[in-house]
PDB file of C-alpha atoms in Angstrom:
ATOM      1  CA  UNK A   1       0.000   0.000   0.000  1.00 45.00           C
ATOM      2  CA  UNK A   2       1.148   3.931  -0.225  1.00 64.00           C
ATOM      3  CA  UNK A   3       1.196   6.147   3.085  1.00 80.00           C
ATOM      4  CA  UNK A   4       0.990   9.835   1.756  1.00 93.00           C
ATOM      5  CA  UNK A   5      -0.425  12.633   3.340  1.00 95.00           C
ATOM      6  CA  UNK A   6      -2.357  13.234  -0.516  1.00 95.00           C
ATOM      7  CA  UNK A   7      -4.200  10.760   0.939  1.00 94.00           C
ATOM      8  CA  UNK A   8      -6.484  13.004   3.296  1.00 96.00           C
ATOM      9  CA  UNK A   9      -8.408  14.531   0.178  1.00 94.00           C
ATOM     10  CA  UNK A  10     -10.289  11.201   1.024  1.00 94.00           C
ATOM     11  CA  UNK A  11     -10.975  11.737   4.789  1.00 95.00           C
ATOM     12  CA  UNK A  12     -14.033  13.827   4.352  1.00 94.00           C
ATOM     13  CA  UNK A  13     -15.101  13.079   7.692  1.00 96.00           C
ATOM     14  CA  UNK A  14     -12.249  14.651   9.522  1.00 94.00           C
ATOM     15  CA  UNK A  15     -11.299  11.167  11.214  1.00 96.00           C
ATOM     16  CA  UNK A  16      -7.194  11.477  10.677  1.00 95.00           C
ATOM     17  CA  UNK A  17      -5.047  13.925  12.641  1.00 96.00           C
ATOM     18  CA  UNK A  18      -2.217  14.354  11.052  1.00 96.00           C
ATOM     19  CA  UNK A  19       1.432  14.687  12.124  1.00 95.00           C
ATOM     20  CA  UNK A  20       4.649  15.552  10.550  1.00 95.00           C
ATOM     21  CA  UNK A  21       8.104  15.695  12.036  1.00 95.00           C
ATOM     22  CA  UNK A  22       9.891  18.934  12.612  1.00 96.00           C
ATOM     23  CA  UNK A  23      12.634  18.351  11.240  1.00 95.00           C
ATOM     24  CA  UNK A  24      10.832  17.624   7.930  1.00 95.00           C
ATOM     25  CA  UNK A  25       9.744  21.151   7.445  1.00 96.00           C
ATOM     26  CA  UNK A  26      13.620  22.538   7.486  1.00 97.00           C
ATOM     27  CA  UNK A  27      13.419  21.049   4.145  1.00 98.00           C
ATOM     28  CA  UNK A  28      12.080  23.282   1.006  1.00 98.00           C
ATOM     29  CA  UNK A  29      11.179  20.329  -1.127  1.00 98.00           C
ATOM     30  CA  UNK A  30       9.229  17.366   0.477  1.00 97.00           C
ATOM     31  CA  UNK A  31       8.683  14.247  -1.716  1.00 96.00           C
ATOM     32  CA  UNK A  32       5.300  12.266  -1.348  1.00 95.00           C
ATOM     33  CA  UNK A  33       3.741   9.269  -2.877  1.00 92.00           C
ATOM     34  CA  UNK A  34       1.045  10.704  -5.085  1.00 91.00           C
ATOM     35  CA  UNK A  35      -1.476   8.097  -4.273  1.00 90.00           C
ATOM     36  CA  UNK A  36       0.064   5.270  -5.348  1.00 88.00           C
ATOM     37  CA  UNK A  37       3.507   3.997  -4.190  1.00 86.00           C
ATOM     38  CA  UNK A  38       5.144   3.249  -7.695  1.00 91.00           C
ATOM     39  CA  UNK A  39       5.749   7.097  -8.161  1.00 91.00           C
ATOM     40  CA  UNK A  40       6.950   9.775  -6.322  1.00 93.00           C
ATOM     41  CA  UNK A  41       6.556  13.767  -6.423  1.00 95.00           C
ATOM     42  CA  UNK A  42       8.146  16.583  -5.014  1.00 97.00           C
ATOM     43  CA  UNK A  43       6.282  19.817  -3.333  1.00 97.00           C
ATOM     44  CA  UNK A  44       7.094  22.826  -2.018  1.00 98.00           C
ATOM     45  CA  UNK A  45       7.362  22.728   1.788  1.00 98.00           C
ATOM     46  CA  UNK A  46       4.493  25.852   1.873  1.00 98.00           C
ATOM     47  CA  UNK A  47       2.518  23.841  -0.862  1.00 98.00           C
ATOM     48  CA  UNK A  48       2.545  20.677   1.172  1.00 97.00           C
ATOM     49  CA  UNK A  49       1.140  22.921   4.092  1.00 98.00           C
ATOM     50  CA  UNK A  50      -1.438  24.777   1.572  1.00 98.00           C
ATOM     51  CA  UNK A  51      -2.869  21.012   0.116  1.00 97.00           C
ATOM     52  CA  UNK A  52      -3.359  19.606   4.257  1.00 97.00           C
ATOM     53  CA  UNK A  53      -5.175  22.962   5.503  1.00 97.00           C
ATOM     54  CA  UNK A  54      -7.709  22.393   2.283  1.00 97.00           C
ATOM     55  CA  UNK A  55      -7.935  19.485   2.887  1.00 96.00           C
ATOM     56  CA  UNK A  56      -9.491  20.571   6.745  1.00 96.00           C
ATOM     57  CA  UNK A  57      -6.365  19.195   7.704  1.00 97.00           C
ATOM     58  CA  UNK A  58      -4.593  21.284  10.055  1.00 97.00           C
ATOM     59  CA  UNK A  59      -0.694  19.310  10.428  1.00 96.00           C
ATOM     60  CA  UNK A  60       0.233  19.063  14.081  1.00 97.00           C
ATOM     61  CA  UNK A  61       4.052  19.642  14.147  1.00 97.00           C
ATOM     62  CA  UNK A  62       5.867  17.256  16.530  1.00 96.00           C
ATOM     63  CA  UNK A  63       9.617  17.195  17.389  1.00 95.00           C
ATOM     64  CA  UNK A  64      10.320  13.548  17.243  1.00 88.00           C
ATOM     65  CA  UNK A  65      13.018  11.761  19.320  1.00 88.00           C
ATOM     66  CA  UNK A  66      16.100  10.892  17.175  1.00 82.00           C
ATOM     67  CA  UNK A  67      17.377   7.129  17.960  1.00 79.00           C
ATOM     68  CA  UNK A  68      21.278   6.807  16.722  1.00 77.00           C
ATOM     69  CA  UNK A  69      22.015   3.928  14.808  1.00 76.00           C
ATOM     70  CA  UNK A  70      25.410   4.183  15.953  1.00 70.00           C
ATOM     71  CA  UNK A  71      25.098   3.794  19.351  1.00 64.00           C
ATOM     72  CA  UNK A  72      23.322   0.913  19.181  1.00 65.00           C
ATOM     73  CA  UNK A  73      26.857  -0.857  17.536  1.00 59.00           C
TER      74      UNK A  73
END
């Protein structure tokens, strides 16, 4: 299946909140599945934001914790 957050033009009911990582925003191109997981397209961080918010969407920003790969040897 495809995880994208294109996906929430289809939850007309409001039932998803939605969540993205900090330290995805510090990046001026974000690339999404566009609803299908064979293809990929890029977007403008402020067009990403534009596309959830009309969608009713309203992304909940969220510093995640960070897990080093290298201290786990």
């Amino acid at each position: 299946g495809s995880v994208t957050p294109l996906g929430l033009v289809h939850d007309e009911a409001g039932a998803v909140t939605f969540v993205i990582e900090k330290k995805l925003l510090d990046h001026a191109i974000i690339n999404v599945h566009p609803l299908i997981n064979t293809r990929t397209t890029a977007l403008k961080r402020e067009e990403l934001l534009s596309y959830l918010r009309a969608t009713g969407h309203e992304p909940i920003v969220m510093e995640l914790p960070y897990r080093s790969l290298a201290a786990e040897g």
